[in-house]
């Protein structure tokens, strides 16, 4: 029999069936208008009874969007900190809605449903595994965040203590003489762990450079690729190290006047964005920085420059937030742009998941100038934003250097920020800047968005010649993150230059084993890691003393025996790939 008061006459007996029952007698006029005007969930629950929440979302709240207007952005935020292990397994095995609500926050029910069932109920889809693994990794990273920071601090101190005193023997000798040289963090001699991993600082000398001729940078040029990679590696260093290397090493190498134009650490995500809205007139110095983005800019001449280069810092080895961002699957979607990785938007200072409206507001904020002079929450966030700060500096530099073109680069997270920076320039219709873009080179870059984003950008970066080059070394884990599957659809775009462990270069649409964890690649990955470890002892004999790998690089190769994707991500592999690549020239016609 139908339930009492069921005007539809339909009996929902089977758990596999889907149904919706409208019950007009349960709510009042106030509830009815709240449901109509705002799509209020509590009011809707009084009038509708259904087999699952998706039916209510689709049938009563606007196709799964809870009454949100069609033009509004959609988003999914994954919050690993909100639930426990029991909730996580209930989410994984049974797609339990209550457990999922602890980890997943969506703009509408449809978004959460996709994360649970791929839009429909059924067998466990692979994307629940993806979210499960992501949450587990991020929980582990969060658990060890402070120990990682302390270990990194101590580790870099010890590395610099050894290098400043010559070696372990030199340190012991200086101890006996009571003349130990103590490292000073932030000085021009204090090198990061990345810098110690690969001590090369000079640029690649081609025949043209060694002959003293002026170098003309062109897309696909090996020297340009090397310059971008070395700049990406240099971005990990402090300001004084960057200035010292550019002024005293890069100038001599190319007989060019490479010079630092600007270097800064700018704010990415701000912890207390809600404080900005509640106390919008507070001084910017009172805001706590949760993430920062270091970037520096160089040019090839002090005056009449031809090239301006912007380099973003990548994932720091001992920064838990950086690694957590790489494993984060949260996204923000705009109708024109597509889905964009939320963590990368935050790193550029383009919003915060604490208040998702900030993403929409800042992505639509094309102009920085505030004509009224009044301080507003948005103008304050703009002033603090990494994206707007770099864009403003770039505009002023290009106004001074009328003939110059600019190139953007970065390794790892820095590569994601590099292409995202250009993406937002396109979104903001910065046509004059885009006309002077020479190219984008990224190294070991994670995916930043879905296929729609790729199509949006390909129209600007692929014609008449490709301007976006994405270099991937062998089994590098990071370019295979975030996961690419039917639900998340994180996709790479641009021209991919793939290098295997023999440094053979190949132009491909997508790197092999695009999601890394494929079972068929497990044994080959570990066998290749063994080869790379053995090769590290022979590099100096095979290619010369500059390619000899130190004890720290060898130690990382040992770690790679357990996790091949980590050791493959090292900048040393990308420098070697460019300089030793089998195909010494990249033919633009083939791209």
Coordinates of C-alpha atoms in Angstrom, one line a residue:
X1 CA 0.0 0.0 0.0
X2 CA 1.0 3.5 -0.5
X3 CA 2.1 5.5 2.5
X4 CA -0.6 7.6 4.2
X5 CA -0.8 11.0 2.5
X6 CA 1.0 9.8 -0.5
X7 CA -0.8 11.5 -3.4
X8 CA 1.4 9.8 -6.0
X9 CA 0.2 6.3 -5.2
X10 CA 3.8 5.0 -5.6
X11 CA 5.2 2.6 -3.1
X12 CA 8.9 2.8 -2.5
X13 CA 9.5 -0.8 -1.5
X14 CA 12.7 -1.6 -3.3
X15 CA 15.9 -0.2 -2.0
X16 CA 17.2 -0.1 -5.6
X17 CA 14.4 2.1 -6.8
X18 CA 14.5 5.9 -6.9
X19 CA 11.5 7.9 -5.9
X20 CA 10.3 11.3 -4.8
X21 CA 7.1 12.0 -2.8
X22 CA 5.7 15.6 -2.5
X23 CA 4.0 16.1 0.8
X24 CA 2.3 19.5 0.8
X25 CA 0.7 19.0 4.2
X26 CA 3.9 19.0 6.2
X27 CA 5.2 22.6 5.8
X28 CA 3.8 26.1 6.2
X29 CA 3.7 29.1 3.9
X30 CA 7.0 30.5 5.4
X31 CA 8.7 27.2 4.6
X32 CA 7.3 27.2 1.1
X33 CA 8.7 30.6 0.3
X34 CA 12.1 29.8 1.9
X35 CA 12.2 26.8 -0.4
X36 CA 11.2 28.8 -3.4
X37 CA 13.4 31.8 -3.0
X38 CA 16.5 30.4 -1.4
X39 CA 16.4 26.6 -2.0
X40 CA 16.6 26.1 1.8
X41 CA 17.4 22.5 2.5
X42 CA 15.6 22.3 5.8
X43 CA 12.4 23.7 4.3
X44 CA 12.6 21.4 1.3
X45 CA 12.9 18.4 3.6
X46 CA 9.4 19.2 5.0
X47 CA 7.8 18.9 1.6
X48 CA 9.8 16.1 -0.1
X49 CA 10.5 12.5 0.8
X50 CA 12.9 10.6 -1.4
X51 CA 15.0 7.5 -1.8
X52 CA 18.2 9.5 -1.6
X53 CA 19.4 13.1 -1.4
X54 CA 20.3 13.2 -5.0
X55 CA 16.6 12.9 -6.0
X56 CA 15.7 15.9 -3.8
X57 CA 18.6 17.9 -5.3
X58 CA 17.7 17.0 -8.9
X59 CA 13.9 17.3 -8.5
X60 CA 13.4 20.2 -6.2
X61 CA 16.6 22.1 -5.7
X62 CA 17.7 22.8 -9.2
X63 CA 19.3 19.7 -10.8
X64 CA 21.6 18.9 -7.9
X65 CA 22.7 22.5 -7.2
X66 CA 20.7 23.3 -4.1
X67 CA 19.1 26.3 -5.8
X68 CA 22.4 27.8 -6.6
X69 CA 22.0 29.9 -9.8
X70 CA 23.5 28.4 -12.9
X71 CA 26.1 31.1 -13.3
X72 CA 27.6 30.5 -9.9
X73 CA 30.8 28.5 -9.6
X74 CA 31.0 25.0 -8.3
X75 CA 33.6 23.5 -6.0
X76 CA 34.6 20.4 -4.1
X77 CA 36.8 20.7 -0.9
X78 CA 38.4 17.6 0.6
X79 CA 39.1 18.1 4.3
X80 CA 41.1 15.2 5.7
X81 CA 41.3 16.7 9.1
X82 CA 37.5 16.5 9.9
X83 CA 36.9 12.7 10.1
X84 CA 38.6 9.6 11.6
X85 CA 39.8 6.3 10.2
X86 CA 36.4 4.7 10.9
X87 CA 34.6 7.4 8.9
X88 CA 37.2 7.0 6.1
X89 CA 36.5 3.3 5.7
X90 CA 32.8 3.7 5.9
X91 CA 33.1 6.3 3.1
X92 CA 35.3 4.0 1.1
X93 CA 33.4 0.7 1.5
X94 CA 29.8 1.8 1.8
X95 CA 29.7 5.4 0.3
X96 CA 28.2 6.4 3.7
X97 CA 26.8 9.9 3.3
X98 CA 27.3 10.9 6.9
X99 CA 30.9 9.9 6.8
X100 CA 31.4 11.5 3.4
X101 CA 30.1 14.8 4.8
X102 CA 32.9 15.0 7.2
X103 CA 35.5 14.8 4.5
X104 CA 33.7 16.4 1.5
X105 CA 32.3 19.9 1.2
X106 CA 30.7 20.7 -2.1
X107 CA 28.9 23.6 -3.6
X108 CA 25.9 21.4 -4.2
X109 CA 24.7 17.8 -3.7
X110 CA 25.6 16.9 -7.3
X111 CA 29.2 17.5 -6.6
X112 CA 29.3 15.3 -3.5
X113 CA 27.3 12.6 -5.3
X114 CA 29.9 12.5 -8.1
X115 CA 32.6 12.0 -5.4
X116 CA 30.5 9.2 -3.8
X117 CA 29.0 7.3 -6.7
X118 CA 30.1 9.0 -9.9
X119 CA 26.6 10.5 -10.2
X120 CA 24.8 7.2 -9.5
X121 CA 24.7 4.4 -6.9
X122 CA 26.5 1.2 -7.7
X123 CA 29.7 -0.7 -7.2
X124 CA 32.6 1.1 -5.6
X125 CA 34.1 3.4 -8.3
X126 CA 37.8 4.0 -8.5
X127 CA 37.5 7.7 -7.6
X128 CA 36.5 6.8 -4.0
X129 CA 39.8 4.9 -3.8
X130 CA 41.5 8.1 -5.1
X131 CA 39.9 10.3 -2.4
X132 CA 40.7 7.6 0.2
X133 CA 44.4 7.5 -0.8
X134 CA 44.6 11.3 -1.0
X135 CA 43.1 11.7 2.5
X136 CA 45.4 9.0 3.9
X137 CA 48.5 10.7 2.4
X138 CA 47.4 14.1 3.6
X139 CA 46.7 12.8 7.1
X140 CA 50.2 11.3 7.3
X141 CA 51.8 14.4 5.9
X142 CA 49.8 16.5 8.5
X143 CA 50.9 14.2 11.3
X144 CA 54.6 14.6 10.4
X145 CA 54.4 18.3 9.5
X146 CA 56.2 19.6 12.5
X147 CA 58.8 16.8 12.6
X148 CA 59.4 17.5 8.8
X149 CA 60.0 21.2 9.5
X150 CA 62.4 20.5 12.4
X151 CA 64.3 17.8 10.5
X152 CA 64.5 20.1 7.4
X153 CA 65.8 22.9 9.6
X154 CA 68.4 20.7 11.2
X155 CA 69.3 18.9 8.0
X156 CA 70.0 22.1 6.0
X157 CA 72.0 23.5 8.9
X158 CA 74.2 20.4 8.9
X159 CA 74.6 20.4 5.1
X160 CA 75.8 24.0 5.3
X161 CA 78.0 23.3 8.3
X162 CA 79.8 20.6 6.3
X163 CA 80.1 22.7 3.1
X164 CA 81.2 25.9 4.9
X165 CA 84.0 23.9 6.6
X166 CA 85.1 22.1 3.5
X167 CA 84.0 18.5 4.4
X168 CA 83.5 16.3 7.4
X169 CA 87.3 16.1 7.8
X170 CA 87.5 19.9 7.5
X171 CA 84.9 20.3 10.1
X172 CA 86.8 18.0 12.5
X173 CA 90.0 19.9 11.8
X174 CA 88.3 23.2 12.5
X175 CA 86.8 21.8 15.7
X176 CA 90.3 21.0 16.9
X177 CA 91.4 24.5 16.1
X178 CA 88.2 26.0 17.6
X179 CA 87.7 27.8 14.3
X180 CA 84.4 26.2 13.1
X181 CA 82.6 28.3 10.5
X182 CA 78.9 28.5 11.6
X183 CA 76.3 28.7 8.8
X184 CA 74.1 31.9 8.8
X185 CA 70.6 31.2 7.5
X186 CA 69.6 33.8 4.9
X187 CA 73.2 34.6 3.9
X188 CA 74.7 34.3 0.4
X189 CA 76.5 31.1 1.4
X190 CA 73.5 29.3 3.0
X191 CA 72.3 26.9 0.3
X192 CA 69.0 25.0 0.4
X193 CA 68.8 21.2 0.4
X194 CA 67.9 21.4 -3.4
X195 CA 71.0 23.4 -4.0
X196 CA 73.2 20.8 -2.2
X197 CA 71.5 18.0 -4.1
X198 CA 72.7 19.5 -7.4
X199 CA 75.6 21.9 -6.9
X200 CA 75.8 23.1 -10.5
X201 CA 75.1 26.9 -10.8
X202 CA 76.6 27.8 -14.2
X203 CA 74.4 27.9 -17.3
X204 CA 74.9 25.5 -20.1
X205 CA 77.6 26.7 -22.5
X206 CA 76.8 26.1 -26.1
X207 CA 79.2 26.7 -29.0
X208 CA 77.6 30.1 -29.6
X209 CA 78.0 31.1 -26.0
X210 CA 81.5 29.9 -25.6
X211 CA 82.5 31.8 -28.7
X212 CA 81.2 35.0 -27.0
X213 CA 78.4 35.7 -29.5
X214 CA 75.2 37.2 -28.3
X215 CA 72.7 34.6 -27.7
X216 CA 69.3 34.9 -29.3
X217 CA 66.7 33.0 -27.3
X218 CA 64.0 31.2 -29.4
X219 CA 61.3 28.7 -28.4
X220 CA 62.7 25.2 -28.4
X221 CA 66.3 26.5 -27.9
X222 CA 68.3 24.2 -25.7
X223 CA 70.0 27.2 -24.0
X224 CA 66.6 28.7 -23.2
X225 CA 65.4 25.4 -21.7
X226 CA 68.5 25.2 -19.6
X227 CA 68.2 28.8 -18.4
X228 CA 64.6 28.1 -17.4
X229 CA 65.5 24.9 -15.5
X230 CA 68.5 26.6 -13.7
X231 CA 66.2 29.5 -12.8
X232 CA 63.6 27.1 -11.5
X233 CA 66.3 25.4 -9.4
X234 CA 67.6 28.8 -8.2
X235 CA 64.1 29.8 -7.0
X236 CA 64.5 27.5 -4.0
X237 CA 67.4 29.7 -2.7
X238 CA 67.2 32.8 -0.5
X239 CA 67.4 36.2 -1.9
X240 CA 71.1 36.8 -1.3
X241 CA 72.1 33.5 -3.0
X242 CA 70.0 34.3 -6.0
X243 CA 71.6 37.7 -6.4
X244 CA 75.1 36.3 -5.9
X245 CA 74.7 33.5 -8.5
X246 CA 73.1 35.8 -11.1
X247 CA 75.6 38.6 -10.7
X248 CA 78.8 36.5 -10.5
X249 CA 78.1 33.3 -12.4
X250 CA 75.4 33.7 -15.1
X251 CA 76.8 37.0 -16.5
X252 CA 80.3 35.5 -17.0
X253 CA 78.8 32.4 -18.7
X254 CA 77.0 34.1 -21.4
X255 CA 78.7 37.5 -21.7
X256 CA 75.3 38.9 -21.1
X257 CA 74.2 41.4 -18.5
X258 CA 71.8 39.0 -16.7
X259 CA 70.6 41.0 -13.7
X260 CA 68.1 40.7 -10.9
X261 CA 65.2 43.0 -11.5
X262 CA 63.0 41.9 -8.6
X263 CA 62.9 39.1 -6.0
X264 CA 60.3 38.7 -3.3
X265 CA 58.4 36.3 -1.1
X266 CA 54.7 37.2 -1.6
X267 CA 51.6 36.0 0.2
X268 CA 49.7 33.1 -1.1
X269 CA 46.9 31.8 1.0
X270 CA 46.1 33.8 4.1
X271 CA 45.0 31.9 7.2
X272 CA 42.4 34.3 8.5
X273 CA 40.4 35.4 5.5
X274 CA 37.3 35.6 7.6
X275 CA 39.1 38.1 9.7
X276 CA 39.6 40.2 6.5
X277 CA 35.8 40.3 6.1
X278 CA 35.1 41.0 9.7
X279 CA 37.8 43.6 10.2
X280 CA 38.5 44.7 6.6
X281 CA 40.4 47.8 7.6
X282 CA 43.1 46.1 9.7
X283 CA 46.7 46.6 8.6
X284 CA 48.0 43.9 6.2
X285 CA 50.9 43.2 8.6
X286 CA 48.5 41.7 11.1
X287 CA 47.5 38.9 8.8
X288 CA 49.1 35.5 9.4
X289 CA 50.7 33.9 6.4
X290 CA 49.9 30.3 5.9
X291 CA 51.6 29.9 2.6
X292 CA 54.0 32.1 0.7
X293 CA 55.3 32.0 -2.8
X294 CA 58.8 33.0 -3.7
X295 CA 59.4 34.4 -7.2
X296 CA 62.3 36.3 -8.8
X297 CA 62.6 38.1 -12.1
X298 CA 65.8 38.5 -14.3
X299 CA 66.4 40.1 -17.7
X300 CA 69.2 39.7 -20.2
X301 CA 70.2 43.4 -20.2
X302 CA 69.8 46.3 -17.8
X303 CA 68.5 48.5 -20.7
X304 CA 66.9 47.5 -24.0
X305 CA 66.3 44.0 -22.7
X306 CA 65.1 41.2 -25.0
X307 CA 64.1 38.7 -22.3
X308 CA 62.4 39.0 -18.9
X309 CA 62.2 35.7 -17.0
X310 CA 59.9 35.0 -14.1
X311 CA 60.7 32.0 -11.9
X312 CA 58.4 30.5 -9.2
X313 CA 59.7 28.4 -6.4
X314 CA 58.6 24.8 -6.3
X315 CA 57.7 22.2 -3.7
X316 CA 60.2 22.5 -0.8
X317 CA 61.4 19.0 0.4
X318 CA 60.5 19.6 4.1
X319 CA 57.4 21.7 3.7
X320 CA 54.3 19.6 4.6
X321 CA 51.9 22.2 3.1
X322 CA 53.6 22.0 -0.3
X323 CA 53.4 18.2 -0.4
X324 CA 49.8 18.2 0.9
X325 CA 48.9 20.6 -1.9
X326 CA 50.2 18.1 -4.5
X327 CA 48.0 15.4 -3.1
X328 CA 45.0 17.6 -2.7
X329 CA 42.0 17.0 -5.1
X330 CA 39.9 20.0 -4.1
X331 CA 38.8 22.1 -7.1
X332 CA 37.0 25.3 -8.0
X333 CA 35.1 25.5 -11.3
X334 CA 34.1 28.5 -13.3
X335 CA 31.8 28.1 -16.4
X336 CA 34.3 29.8 -18.7
X337 CA 37.5 28.4 -17.3
X338 CA 36.7 24.9 -16.1
X339 CA 37.9 23.1 -13.0
X340 CA 41.1 24.5 -11.4
X341 CA 43.1 23.0 -8.5
X342 CA 42.1 24.9 -5.4
X343 CA 45.4 24.6 -3.7
X344 CA 47.3 26.2 -6.5
X345 CA 44.8 29.1 -6.6
X346 CA 45.5 29.6 -2.9
X347 CA 49.2 29.6 -3.5
X348 CA 48.8 32.4 -6.0
X349 CA 46.7 34.3 -3.5
X350 CA 43.5 34.0 -5.6
X351 CA 41.2 33.0 -2.8
X352 CA 40.7 30.8 0.2
X353 CA 38.7 27.7 0.9
X354 CA 37.6 29.3 4.2
X355 CA 35.4 31.5 2.1
X356 CA 35.0 30.1 -1.4
X357 CA 33.4 33.4 -2.7
X358 CA 36.9 34.9 -2.6
X359 CA 37.9 32.6 -5.5
X360 CA 35.1 34.0 -7.7
X361 CA 35.7 37.6 -6.6
X362 CA 39.5 37.5 -7.2
X363 CA 39.3 35.6 -10.4
X364 CA 36.9 38.3 -11.7
X365 CA 39.0 41.1 -10.3
X366 CA 40.7 42.4 -13.4
X367 CA 41.8 45.7 -12.1
X368 CA 43.9 46.4 -9.0
X369 CA 43.2 50.1 -8.9
X370 CA 40.6 51.3 -6.4
X371 CA 39.3 54.6 -7.7
X372 CA 37.5 55.5 -4.5
X373 CA 40.5 55.0 -2.4
X374 CA 38.4 53.1 0.1
X375 CA 39.8 49.9 1.7
X376 CA 37.6 46.9 1.0
X377 CA 38.1 43.2 1.7
X378 CA 38.7 42.4 -1.9
X379 CA 41.2 45.3 -2.5
X380 CA 43.2 44.3 0.6
X381 CA 43.4 40.7 -0.6
X382 CA 44.4 41.9 -4.1
X383 CA 47.2 44.0 -2.6
X384 CA 48.5 40.9 -0.7
X385 CA 48.0 38.5 -3.6
X386 CA 51.0 36.8 -5.2
X387 CA 49.3 36.9 -8.6
X388 CA 48.5 40.6 -8.6
X389 CA 51.9 41.6 -7.1
X390 CA 53.8 39.7 -9.9
X391 CA 51.5 41.0 -12.6
X392 CA 51.9 44.6 -11.5
X393 CA 55.7 44.2 -11.4
X394 CA 55.7 42.6 -14.8
X395 CA 53.6 45.3 -16.4
X396 CA 56.0 48.0 -15.1
X397 CA 59.0 46.2 -16.3
X398 CA 57.6 45.6 -19.8
X399 CA 56.7 49.3 -20.0
X400 CA 60.3 50.1 -19.3
X401 CA 61.7 47.4 -21.6
X402 CA 59.7 48.1 -24.8
X403 CA 61.3 45.3 -26.9
X404 CA 61.4 42.6 -24.3
X405 CA 59.3 39.4 -24.2
X406 CA 58.7 37.4 -21.0
X407 CA 58.9 33.8 -20.2
X408 CA 57.5 32.0 -17.1
X409 CA 59.0 28.9 -15.5
X410 CA 59.1 26.7 -12.4
X411 CA 59.8 23.2 -11.1
X412 CA 57.2 21.1 -9.4
X413 CA 54.7 23.3 -7.6
X414 CA 56.5 26.3 -9.2
X415 CA 55.6 24.9 -12.6
X416 CA 52.0 24.7 -11.7
X417 CA 52.1 28.3 -10.5
X418 CA 53.8 29.4 -13.7
X419 CA 51.2 28.0 -16.1
X420 CA 48.4 29.1 -13.7
X421 CA 49.8 32.6 -13.7
X422 CA 49.5 32.7 -17.5
X423 CA 46.1 31.1 -17.3
X424 CA 44.7 33.9 -15.1
X425 CA 46.3 36.5 -17.4
X426 CA 44.2 35.1 -20.2
X427 CA 41.1 35.0 -18.0
X428 CA 41.6 38.6 -17.1
X429 CA 42.0 39.4 -20.9
X430 CA 45.5 40.9 -20.5
X431 CA 46.0 41.0 -24.2
X432 CA 49.0 43.3 -24.2
X433 CA 50.9 41.0 -21.8
X434 CA 49.9 37.9 -23.7
X435 CA 51.2 39.4 -27.0
X436 CA 54.6 39.7 -25.3
X437 CA 54.7 36.2 -23.9
X438 CA 57.6 34.2 -25.3
X439 CA 56.7 30.9 -23.6
X440 CA 56.1 28.8 -20.5
X441 CA 58.5 26.1 -19.5
X442 CA 57.7 23.8 -16.6
X443 CA 59.6 20.9 -15.1
X444 CA 57.9 18.0 -13.2
X445 CA 54.7 20.1 -13.0
X446 CA 51.5 18.6 -11.4
X447 CA 48.2 18.9 -13.2
X448 CA 46.3 22.1 -12.5
X449 CA 42.8 21.5 -14.0
X450 CA 40.5 19.5 -16.2
X451 CA 40.2 19.1 -19.9
X452 CA 38.0 22.2 -20.3
X453 CA 40.8 24.3 -18.8
X454 CA 43.2 22.7 -21.3
X455 CA 41.0 23.5 -24.3
X456 CA 40.5 27.1 -23.0
X457 CA 44.3 27.6 -22.8
X458 CA 45.3 25.7 -26.0
X459 CA 43.5 28.4 -28.1
X460 CA 46.0 30.9 -26.7
X461 CA 49.2 28.9 -26.3
X462 CA 49.2 26.5 -29.3
X463 CA 48.9 29.0 -32.3
X464 CA 50.7 29.8 -34.5
X465 CA 53.5 27.9 -32.6
X466 CA 53.3 26.2 -29.2
X467 CA 54.4 28.4 -26.3
X468 CA 53.9 26.0 -23.5
X469 CA 56.4 23.2 -22.9
X470 CA 56.0 20.7 -20.1
X471 CA 59.1 18.6 -19.4
X472 CA 58.7 15.2 -17.6
X473 CA 61.5 12.9 -16.5
X474 CA 60.9 9.2 -16.5
X475 CA 59.0 8.0 -13.4
X476 CA 58.6 11.4 -11.8
X477 CA 55.6 11.1 -9.4
X478 CA 54.5 14.8 -9.3
X479 CA 53.5 15.2 -13.0
X480 CA 51.1 12.3 -12.4
X481 CA 49.3 14.1 -9.7
X482 CA 46.4 14.9 -9.0
X483 CA 44.9 11.7 -10.3
X484 CA 43.3 11.6 -13.7
X485 CA 40.2 9.5 -13.8
X486 CA 36.6 9.7 -15.0
X487 CA 35.4 11.8 -12.0
X488 CA 38.2 14.3 -11.3
X489 CA 39.4 14.5 -14.9
X490 CA 42.6 16.4 -14.1
X491 CA 44.3 16.7 -17.4
X492 CA 47.6 18.0 -18.7
X493 CA 47.8 20.2 -21.7
X494 CA 50.6 21.7 -23.7
X495 CA 53.5 20.1 -25.5
X496 CA 55.0 17.4 -23.4
X497 CA 58.7 16.5 -23.7
X498 CA 59.3 13.2 -22.1
X499 CA 62.8 11.9 -21.1
X500 CA 63.5 8.3 -20.2
X501 CA 66.4 7.2 -17.9
X502 CA 68.7 7.2 -20.9
X503 CA 67.9 10.9 -21.5
X504 CA 66.2 10.1 -24.8
X505 CA 63.7 12.8 -25.6
X506 CA 60.3 12.1 -27.0
X507 CA 57.4 14.4 -27.8
X508 CA 54.2 12.8 -26.4
X509 CA 50.6 13.9 -25.6
X510 CA 50.8 12.3 -22.1
X511 CA 53.6 10.7 -20.1
X512 CA 53.5 6.9 -19.8
X513 CA 51.7 5.5 -16.7
X514 CA 49.8 8.7 -16.3
X515 CA 48.5 7.9 -12.8
X516 CA 51.8 6.4 -11.5
X517 CA 50.2 3.7 -9.4
X518 CA 49.4 1.3 -12.3
X519 CA 50.2 -2.3 -11.3
X520 CA 51.8 -3.1 -14.7
X521 CA 54.4 -0.4 -14.1
X522 CA 55.3 -1.4 -10.5
X523 CA 58.2 -3.8 -11.3
X524 CA 59.7 -1.7 -14.2
X525 CA 59.7 1.4 -11.9
X526 CA 61.7 -0.3 -9.3
X527 CA 64.1 -1.9 -11.8
X528 CA 64.6 1.5 -13.3
X529 CA 65.4 2.9 -9.8
X530 CA 68.1 0.2 -9.5
X531 CA 69.6 1.3 -12.8
X532 CA 69.5 5.0 -11.8
X533 CA 71.3 4.2 -8.5
X534 CA 74.0 2.3 -10.4
X535 CA 74.2 5.1 -13.0
X536 CA 74.8 7.7 -10.3
X537 CA 78.2 6.1 -9.6
X538 CA 79.2 6.3 -13.3
X539 CA 77.9 9.7 -14.3
X540 CA 81.2 11.5 -13.7
X541 CA 83.1 8.9 -15.8
X542 CA 80.6 8.9 -18.6
X543 CA 79.9 12.6 -19.1
X544 CA 82.5 14.6 -17.1
X545 CA 83.1 15.9 -13.7
X546 CA 80.2 18.3 -13.7
X547 CA 77.8 15.4 -13.9
X548 CA 79.3 13.5 -10.9
X549 CA 76.6 13.0 -8.3
X550 CA 77.4 13.7 -4.7
X551 CA 76.6 11.6 -1.6
X552 CA 73.2 13.4 -1.1
X553 CA 72.1 12.7 -4.6
X554 CA 73.1 9.0 -4.2
X555 CA 71.2 8.9 -0.9
X556 CA 68.1 10.1 -2.7
X557 CA 68.6 7.4 -5.3
X558 CA 68.6 4.8 -2.5
X559 CA 65.3 6.3 -1.3
X560 CA 64.1 5.9 -4.9
X561 CA 64.5 2.1 -4.5
X562 CA 61.4 2.2 -2.3
X563 CA 59.6 5.2 -3.9
X564 CA 60.9 5.6 -7.5
X565 CA 58.7 8.7 -8.1
X566 CA 60.4 10.7 -5.4
X567 CA 64.0 10.4 -6.6
X568 CA 62.9 10.9 -10.2
X569 CA 61.5 14.3 -9.2
X570 CA 64.9 15.7 -8.3
X571 CA 66.0 18.8 -10.4
X572 CA 69.3 17.0 -11.1
X573 CA 67.4 14.7 -13.5
X574 CA 65.9 17.6 -15.5
X575 CA 69.2 19.5 -15.8
X576 CA 70.8 16.2 -17.1
X577 CA 67.9 15.6 -19.5
X578 CA 68.3 19.0 -21.1
X579 CA 72.1 18.9 -21.3
X580 CA 72.4 15.2 -22.3
X581 CA 69.2 14.8 -24.2
X582 CA 69.6 12.6 -27.3
X583 CA 67.8 15.1 -29.6
X584 CA 69.9 18.2 -29.2
X585 CA 67.5 20.4 -31.0
X586 CA 63.7 20.6 -30.8
X587 CA 62.1 21.1 -34.2
X588 CA 59.2 23.5 -33.8
X589 CA 57.5 22.0 -36.8
X590 CA 57.2 18.7 -35.0
X591 CA 55.4 20.2 -32.1

